[in-house]
Short mmCIF file of C-alpha atoms in Angstrom, two decimals:
data_model
loop_
_atom_site.label_atom_id
_atom_site.label_comp_id
_atom_site.label_asym_id
_atom_site.label_seq_id
_atom_site.Cartn_x
_atom_site.Cartn_y
_atom_site.Cartn_z
CA ILE A 1 99.21 146.53 21.08
CA THR A 2 99.19 143.25 22.78
CA LEU A 3 96.70 140.75 21.44
CA LEU A 4 95.88 137.95 23.83
CA TYR A 5 94.25 134.51 23.09
CA ALA A 6 94.20 130.85 24.41
CA ASP A 7 93.99 127.75 22.50
CA THR A 8 90.58 126.76 23.88
CA GLY A 9 89.23 125.78 20.31
CA GLY A 10 90.84 127.62 17.24
CA GLY A 11 88.58 130.48 17.14
CA HIS A 12 90.49 132.86 19.60
CA ARG A 13 93.83 132.59 17.98
CA ALA A 14 92.51 133.05 14.65
CA SER A 15 90.48 136.14 15.69
CA ALA A 16 93.63 137.61 17.34
CA GLN A 17 95.88 136.89 14.04
CA ALA A 18 93.03 138.55 11.78
CA ILE A 19 92.94 141.49 13.90
CA GLU A 20 96.75 141.90 14.02
CA LYS A 21 96.95 141.50 10.32
CA ALA A 22 94.56 144.27 9.78
CA ILE A 23 96.50 146.69 12.12
CA GLN A 24 99.24 145.90 10.23
CA GLN A 25 97.46 146.58 6.88
CA LEU A 26 95.70 149.91 8.00
CA PHE A 27 98.62 151.45 10.04
CA PRO A 28 101.91 150.07 8.49
CA GLY A 29 104.88 151.49 11.06
CA VAL A 30 102.38 153.12 13.39
CA TYR A 31 101.93 150.51 16.20
CA ARG A 32 103.92 147.51 16.96
CA THR A 33 102.04 144.39 17.71
CA GLU A 34 102.49 141.34 19.74
CA LEU A 35 100.32 138.08 19.62
CA VAL A 36 100.54 136.30 23.06
CA ASN A 37 99.02 132.99 24.22
CA ALA A 38 97.76 134.34 27.64
CA ILE A 39 96.96 131.04 29.26
CA HIS A 40 100.08 130.88 31.64
CA ALA A 41 98.75 134.04 33.12
CA PHE A 42 95.37 132.51 34.20
CA PRO A 43 95.23 131.01 37.42
CA TYR A 44 94.55 127.47 38.22
CA PRO A 45 92.14 125.81 37.10
CA TYR A 46 91.83 127.97 34.19
CA ASP A 47 95.47 127.53 32.94
CA GLN A 48 94.67 123.87 32.18
CA ALA A 49 91.89 125.03 29.85
CA GLU A 50 93.81 124.32 26.86
CA LYS A 51 94.31 120.59 27.81
CA ALA A 52 90.66 120.08 29.21
CA TYR A 53 88.73 121.72 26.44
CA ALA A 54 89.24 119.29 23.79
CA SER A 55 88.67 116.08 26.07
CA ALA A 56 85.71 117.70 27.41
CA ILE A 57 84.16 118.35 23.96
CA SER A 58 84.95 114.89 22.82
CA GLN A 59 84.46 112.55 25.67
CA ALA A 60 82.16 114.65 28.17
CA ARG A 61 79.85 116.67 26.41
CA LEU A 62 76.88 116.24 28.84
CA GLY A 63 79.12 117.23 31.71
CA TYR A 64 80.63 120.32 29.62
CA GLU A 65 76.90 121.26 28.72
CA LEU A 66 75.72 121.30 32.48
CA PHE A 67 78.74 123.07 33.68
CA TRP A 68 78.38 125.82 30.76
CA ASN A 69 74.59 126.33 31.58
CA ALA A 70 75.04 126.28 35.39
CA THR A 71 77.78 128.92 35.33
CA ASN A 72 76.13 131.25 32.43
CA ASN A 73 74.57 133.92 34.81
CA VAL A 74 75.59 137.29 36.36
CA SER A 75 76.13 135.95 39.90
CA SER A 76 78.36 133.17 38.81
CA THR A 77 80.44 135.45 36.91
CA MET A 78 80.65 138.03 39.50
CA ALA A 79 82.29 135.07 41.85
CA SER A 80 84.56 134.01 39.06
CA ARG A 81 85.82 137.12 38.24
CA LEU A 82 86.86 137.91 41.82
CA PHE A 83 88.34 134.52 41.98
CA ILE A 84 90.32 135.14 38.85
CA GLU A 85 91.31 138.78 39.89
CA THR A 86 92.59 137.31 43.47
CA ALA A 87 94.24 134.20 42.43
CA GLY A 88 95.66 135.39 39.20
CA ARG A 89 97.25 138.61 40.58
CA SER A 90 100.73 137.82 40.73
CA ARG A 91 100.65 136.02 37.37
CA ALA A 92 98.93 138.66 35.96
CA ARG A 93 101.57 141.17 36.99
CA ALA A 94 104.21 138.86 35.70
CA PHE A 95 102.65 138.82 32.44
CA LEU A 96 102.32 142.81 32.15
CA GLU A 97 105.92 142.96 33.14
CA ARG A 98 106.71 140.48 30.34
CA HIS A 99 104.58 142.18 27.96
CA PRO A 100 104.31 145.83 28.25
CA ALA A 101 101.83 147.74 25.87
CA ASP A 102 99.64 150.63 25.46
CA VAL A 103 96.53 148.68 24.82
CA TYR A 104 95.72 145.12 25.26
CA VAL A 105 93.15 143.36 23.09
CA SER A 106 91.73 140.34 24.61
CA CYS A 107 90.21 137.71 22.44
CA HIS A 108 89.55 135.24 25.33
CA PRO A 109 86.98 135.78 28.05
CA ILE A 110 89.46 134.77 30.88
CA ALA A 111 91.90 137.41 30.06
CA SER A 112 88.92 139.93 29.65
CA GLN A 113 88.37 139.27 33.51
CA LEU A 114 92.12 139.26 34.67
CA LEU A 115 93.69 142.04 32.99
CA PRO A 116 91.41 145.05 33.77
CA GLU A 117 91.95 144.75 37.57
CA ALA A 118 95.78 144.23 37.21
CA LEU A 119 96.28 147.21 35.05
CA SER A 120 94.41 149.35 37.48
CA ARG A 121 97.07 148.92 40.04
CA VAL A 122 99.86 149.56 37.91
CA SER A 123 98.86 151.38 34.57
CA PRO A 124 95.25 152.56 35.09
CA ASN A 125 95.28 154.64 31.86
CA THR A 126 95.94 151.53 29.69
CA PRO A 127 92.88 150.50 27.95
CA VAL A 128 91.46 146.83 27.37
CA VAL A 129 89.56 145.92 24.19
CA GLY A 130 87.72 142.82 24.52
CA VAL A 131 86.75 140.89 21.41
CA VAL A 132 83.98 138.28 21.57
CA THR A 133 84.14 135.68 19.04
CA ASP A 134 80.52 134.22 19.73
CA LEU A 135 77.95 135.04 17.31
CA SER A 136 74.68 134.22 19.49
CA THR A 137 74.94 132.23 22.36
CA VAL A 138 77.60 134.21 24.50
CA HIS A 139 78.47 133.30 27.93
CA ALA A 140 78.13 135.68 30.88
CA LEU A 141 81.95 135.09 31.55
CA CYS A 142 82.72 137.10 28.31
CA TRP A 143 81.66 140.33 29.94
CA SER A 144 83.29 142.48 32.66
CA PRO A 145 82.25 145.94 33.41
CA LYS A 146 86.14 146.65 33.61
CA VAL A 147 86.77 146.32 30.21
CA ASP A 148 87.01 149.60 28.31
CA PHE A 149 85.63 148.84 24.99
CA TYR A 150 83.77 145.45 23.18
CA ALA A 151 83.88 144.57 19.70
CA VAL A 152 80.83 142.32 19.28
CA PRO A 153 80.12 140.11 15.92
CA THR A 154 76.25 140.44 15.88
CA ASP A 155 73.33 142.33 17.36
CA VAL A 156 72.44 139.53 19.37
CA ALA A 157 75.81 139.60 20.94
CA ARG A 158 75.29 143.19 21.82
CA ARG A 159 71.97 142.27 23.65
CA HIS A 160 73.85 140.16 25.59
CA ALA A 161 76.27 142.76 26.60
CA LEU A 162 73.46 145.17 27.79
CA GLU A 163 72.13 142.30 29.81
CA ASN A 164 75.29 141.64 31.46
CA GLY A 165 75.72 145.22 32.43
CA ILE A 166 77.91 146.58 29.75
CA GLN A 167 77.42 150.27 28.87
CA PRO A 168 75.90 151.09 25.18
CA SER A 169 78.66 153.34 24.44
CA ARG A 170 81.37 150.65 25.25
CA ILE A 171 79.76 148.10 22.67
CA THR A 172 80.43 148.10 18.99
CA VAL A 173 79.10 145.56 16.54
CA THR A 174 81.86 144.87 13.99
CA GLY A 175 81.14 141.20 12.94
CA GLN A 176 83.36 138.38 13.34
CA PRO A 177 87.14 138.87 12.64
CA VAL A 178 88.59 137.00 9.72
CA MET A 179 91.79 137.69 7.65
CA PRO A 180 91.38 140.84 5.98
CA ASP A 181 92.40 139.47 2.62
CA PHE A 182 90.11 136.56 2.81
CA ALA A 183 87.40 137.49 0.38
CA THR A 184 90.48 138.54 -2.04
CA ARG A 185 92.03 135.05 -1.85
CA VAL A 186 88.63 133.18 -2.12
CA GLN A 187 87.62 135.09 -5.34
CA ALA A 188 91.10 134.48 -6.82
CA ALA A 189 90.65 130.73 -6.30
CA ARG A 190 87.23 130.68 -7.50
CA VAL A 191 88.66 132.55 -10.81
CA LYS A 192 91.54 129.91 -11.05
CA ARG A 193 89.07 127.14 -10.51
CA THR A 194 86.81 128.46 -13.31
CA ARG A 195 89.65 128.74 -15.64
CA SER A 196 91.08 125.42 -14.94
CA ALA A 197 90.66 122.58 -17.43
CA ASN A 198 91.06 119.96 -14.79
CA SER A 199 88.30 121.52 -12.48
CA PRO A 200 86.50 118.49 -10.92
CA HIS A 201 83.17 117.45 -12.07
CA GLY A 202 80.18 117.16 -9.49
CA LEU A 203 79.78 119.17 -6.32
CA ALA A 204 82.95 120.05 -4.48
CA VAL A 205 82.44 119.71 -0.80
CA LEU A 206 84.76 121.23 1.86
CA LEU A 207 84.20 119.18 5.15
CA MET A 208 85.88 120.80 8.27
CA GLY A 209 85.84 120.08 11.76
CA GLY A 210 87.52 123.47 13.44
CA GLY A 211 91.18 123.91 13.95
CA ASP A 212 91.25 120.82 16.34
CA GLY A 213 89.06 118.62 14.05
CA MET A 214 86.30 118.04 16.55
CA GLY A 215 82.70 116.62 16.43
CA HIS A 216 81.62 114.01 14.37
CA LEU A 217 83.88 114.32 11.64
CA VAL A 218 85.20 110.88 10.93
CA ASP A 219 81.68 109.59 10.99
CA THR A 220 80.45 112.38 8.42
CA ALA A 221 83.73 112.14 6.38
CA ARG A 222 83.10 108.15 5.95
CA SER A 223 79.39 108.66 5.12
CA LEU A 224 80.35 111.27 2.31
CA ALA A 225 83.53 109.27 0.95
CA GLN A 226 81.64 106.05 0.88
CA SER A 227 78.38 107.37 -1.08
CA SER A 228 77.23 107.38 -4.51
CA LEU A 229 76.58 110.99 -4.89
CA ASP A 230 78.24 113.11 -7.73
CA LEU A 231 80.63 114.67 -5.15
CA CYS A 232 84.21 115.69 -4.89
CA LEU A 233 85.26 115.77 -1.07
CA THR A 234 88.25 117.60 0.97
CA VAL A 235 88.53 116.95 4.52
CA VAL A 236 90.30 119.31 6.80
CA CYS A 237 91.22 117.51 10.00
CA GLY A 238 92.97 120.53 11.72
CA ARG A 239 95.46 119.36 14.34
CA ASN A 240 93.62 115.90 14.84
CA GLU A 241 96.02 113.55 13.40
CA HIS A 242 93.95 110.60 14.44
CA ALA A 243 91.11 111.49 12.56
CA ARG A 244 93.27 112.10 9.78
CA ALA A 245 94.63 108.75 9.64
CA GLU A 246 91.52 107.08 10.13
CA ILE A 247 89.71 108.91 7.52
CA GLN A 248 92.60 108.57 5.04
CA ALA A 249 92.40 104.50 5.58
CA LEU A 250 88.73 104.62 4.52
CA HIS A 251 87.44 102.80 1.60
CA LYS A 252 86.38 105.81 -0.78
CA ASN A 253 83.83 105.74 -3.67
CA LEU A 254 84.57 109.25 -4.77
CA PRO A 255 87.62 111.58 -5.12
CA THR A 256 88.69 112.65 -1.65
CA ARG A 257 91.53 114.69 -0.16
CA VAL A 258 92.23 114.65 3.16
CA LEU A 259 94.41 117.52 4.74
CA GLY A 260 95.65 118.34 8.16
CA PHE A 261 95.85 121.73 9.74
CA CYS A 262 95.78 124.39 6.59
CA ASP A 263 96.64 128.20 6.12
CA ASN A 264 95.03 128.10 2.75
CA ILE A 265 91.29 127.73 3.77
CA PRO A 266 90.31 130.99 1.33
CA GLU A 267 91.56 128.73 -1.30
CA LEU A 268 90.00 125.58 -0.19
CA MET A 269 86.65 127.33 0.11
CA GLY A 270 87.07 129.33 -3.01
CA ALA A 271 87.50 125.98 -4.76
CA SER A 272 84.07 124.52 -3.27
CA ASP A 273 80.41 124.47 -3.63
CA VAL A 274 79.28 123.64 -0.20
CA LEU A 275 80.70 123.66 3.16
CA VAL A 276 79.72 120.88 5.69
CA THR A 277 81.17 121.75 9.18
CA LYS A 278 80.65 121.97 12.96
CA ALA A 279 79.18 125.28 14.11
CA GLY A 280 82.20 127.11 14.98
CA PRO A 281 81.74 130.97 14.53
CA GLY A 282 84.93 131.63 12.72
CA THR A 283 84.33 128.96 10.03
CA ILE A 284 80.63 129.84 9.76
CA CYS A 285 81.61 133.67 8.74
CA GLU A 286 84.43 132.41 6.70
CA GLY A 287 81.99 130.34 4.74
CA PHE A 288 79.38 133.51 4.52
CA ILE A 289 82.45 135.63 3.03
CA ALA A 290 82.82 132.62 0.57
CA GLU A 291 79.14 132.51 -0.63
CA LEU A 292 79.17 128.90 0.52
CA PRO A 293 75.64 127.02 1.48
CA ILE A 294 76.43 125.64 4.86
CA VAL A 295 75.45 122.07 6.03
CA LEU A 296 76.15 122.09 10.16
CA TYR A 297 76.66 118.39 11.39
CA ASP A 298 77.87 119.04 14.93
CA ALA A 299 77.84 121.94 17.64
CA VAL A 300 79.62 122.21 20.93
CA PRO A 301 76.65 122.31 23.59
CA GLY A 302 76.04 125.70 24.97
CA GLN A 303 78.36 128.07 23.21
CA GLU A 304 77.77 126.87 19.50
CA THR A 305 74.14 126.06 19.81
CA GLY A 306 72.91 129.44 19.13
CA ASN A 307 74.90 129.40 15.84
CA ILE A 308 72.84 126.73 14.38
CA ASP A 309 69.56 129.04 14.55
CA TRP A 310 71.95 131.96 13.02
CA VAL A 311 72.59 129.76 10.09
CA THR A 312 69.39 128.30 9.49
CA ASP A 313 67.11 131.21 10.27
CA SER A 314 69.06 133.20 7.63
CA GLY A 315 68.26 130.52 4.98
CA ALA A 316 72.15 130.20 4.37
CA GLY A 317 72.34 126.53 5.58
CA PHE A 318 70.74 123.50 7.31
CA TRP A 319 71.17 121.56 10.51
CA CYS A 320 71.93 117.96 10.03
CA PRO A 321 73.20 116.30 12.93
CA MET A 322 73.38 112.79 11.40
CA PRO A 323 75.32 111.81 8.49
CA GLN A 324 72.30 110.45 6.71
CA GLN A 325 70.95 113.93 7.12
CA VAL A 326 73.95 115.45 5.49
CA LEU A 327 73.61 113.26 2.66
CA GLN A 328 70.09 113.94 1.98
CA GLN A 329 70.74 117.73 1.88
CA LEU A 330 73.48 117.33 -0.62
CA ARG A 331 71.22 114.97 -2.71
CA HIS A 332 68.63 117.58 -2.74
CA TRP A 333 70.92 120.29 -3.57
CA LEU A 334 72.24 118.28 -6.58
CA ALA A 335 68.57 117.59 -7.83
CA GLN A 336 67.63 121.30 -7.05
CA PRO A 337 70.57 123.51 -8.20
CA ALA A 338 68.32 126.58 -7.78
CA ASP A 339 68.00 125.97 -3.92
CA LEU A 340 71.70 125.60 -3.81
CA GLN A 341 72.35 128.97 -5.62
CA ARG A 342 69.64 130.48 -3.18
CA ALA A 343 71.24 129.21 -0.11
CA SER A 344 74.45 130.83 -1.47
CA GLN A 345 73.04 133.98 -1.90
CA LEU A 346 71.77 133.92 1.49
CA SER A 347 75.10 133.05 2.85
CA TYR A 348 76.80 135.85 1.17
CA ALA A 349 74.13 138.38 2.45
CA GLN A 350 75.30 137.48 6.18
CA ALA A 351 78.99 138.10 5.43
CA ARG A 352 81.24 141.05 7.07
CA PRO A 353 84.43 140.60 5.48
CA ASP A 354 85.87 143.75 6.87
CA ALA A 355 85.10 143.17 10.37
CA ALA A 356 88.62 142.92 11.45
CA LEU A 357 89.65 146.18 9.70
CA HIS A 358 86.61 147.56 11.94
CA ILE A 359 88.25 146.07 15.02
CA ALA A 360 91.46 147.45 14.07
CA HIS A 361 89.93 151.15 13.82
CA LEU A 362 88.20 150.32 17.29
CA ILE A 363 91.40 149.70 18.72
CA ALA A 364 93.24 153.07 17.19
CA ASP A 365 90.11 154.86 18.64
CA ALA A 366 90.61 153.39 21.99
CA VAL A 367 94.08 154.46 22.29
CA ALA A 368 93.27 158.00 21.09
CA SER A 369 90.34 158.09 23.64
CA CYS A 370 92.32 157.15 26.49
CA GLY A 371 95.12 159.17 25.89
CA VAL A 372 97.93 156.64 26.35
CA TYR A 373 100.44 158.51 24.49
CA ALA A 374 100.03 161.30 27.02
CA GLN A 375 100.88 158.76 29.88
CA PRO A 376 104.08 156.46 30.60
CA ARG A 377 104.35 152.99 29.36
CA ILE A 378 103.85 150.54 32.17
CA ASN A 379 106.73 151.23 34.91
CA ARG A 380 108.50 147.78 35.39
CA ALA A 381 109.58 149.17 38.78
CA ASN A 382 105.98 149.46 39.74
CA MET A 383 105.05 145.79 39.11
CA HIS A 384 105.80 144.66 42.73
CA LEU A 385 103.58 147.44 44.39
CA SER A 386 100.33 146.83 45.79
#
């Protein structure tokens, strides 16, 4: 089983890693898994997306939003698919030759557009499972009628799939994939915090900006760290070393930890009372599992705007795009702990901690239903045939 992602944001890789872990947990020794960044299989200009994405989000948001909205329709997607299939044909064949598999799991929309056509020419019985990682606002380019099965996180995403021509029988609502041991690790950290004599007083706030530390992370951290509220603060800057250095250098009025990229997010969430984050779907769903009330301070235009409504409509959190609004909400929760507890309960009501395991079962079903074990693996000798 080959799982594909690209590092346009952190969610695609994280989803692929969670699914791989679930496959290994459910089917030890049955499947051999491979996790691959497929960016070099994409045709130009899509192969430049990793470099362009962070810059567009931080420096050209209006342009990104206009582009996202202008291309979010069926006709644009059909044209894009034709271009991706045609321009990417040779790269796709080379990719399949380097990474032969019995089933491909695409956690990135461009891979979902590229692979099915390439496979139809060399191994038509090899299924492609598409994993959609947007909760609510899903771009039309995420959908391809040539993908065999889709795992989607929400009923809203399923509705988008139907509107874009995907057959109902090919769509399964699974939830957003997170590491299958995420909930267990959160609870272990929470128990450890409860038993610790050195557990910090006040409200423990976890501030995150996604894997790349995007959005108004520095401004929000400054506002919190220099406040007089009864807080202790942990800031996760991801791969954004510039933001980490800037926040580290701030004058701080309250206990503050500033971290880079972390692989212990379950433990950090288990030691926290509130999650303050940009509206990334993976972090939001992890917050649900950790029973954390959520304050959203930023959102990538287009793809993450629907997540704001998802959180606020459920009662799990609030949209606070200005640092002073974040402080105001935290001040309210400090004064009204019953409201904080209520938001925690509503957050957990949205949790789907077994989503990755559900997707792993879906992949196993895809293998069985397509009968790939009755077919030969991809024949490298056929890779150069038209």
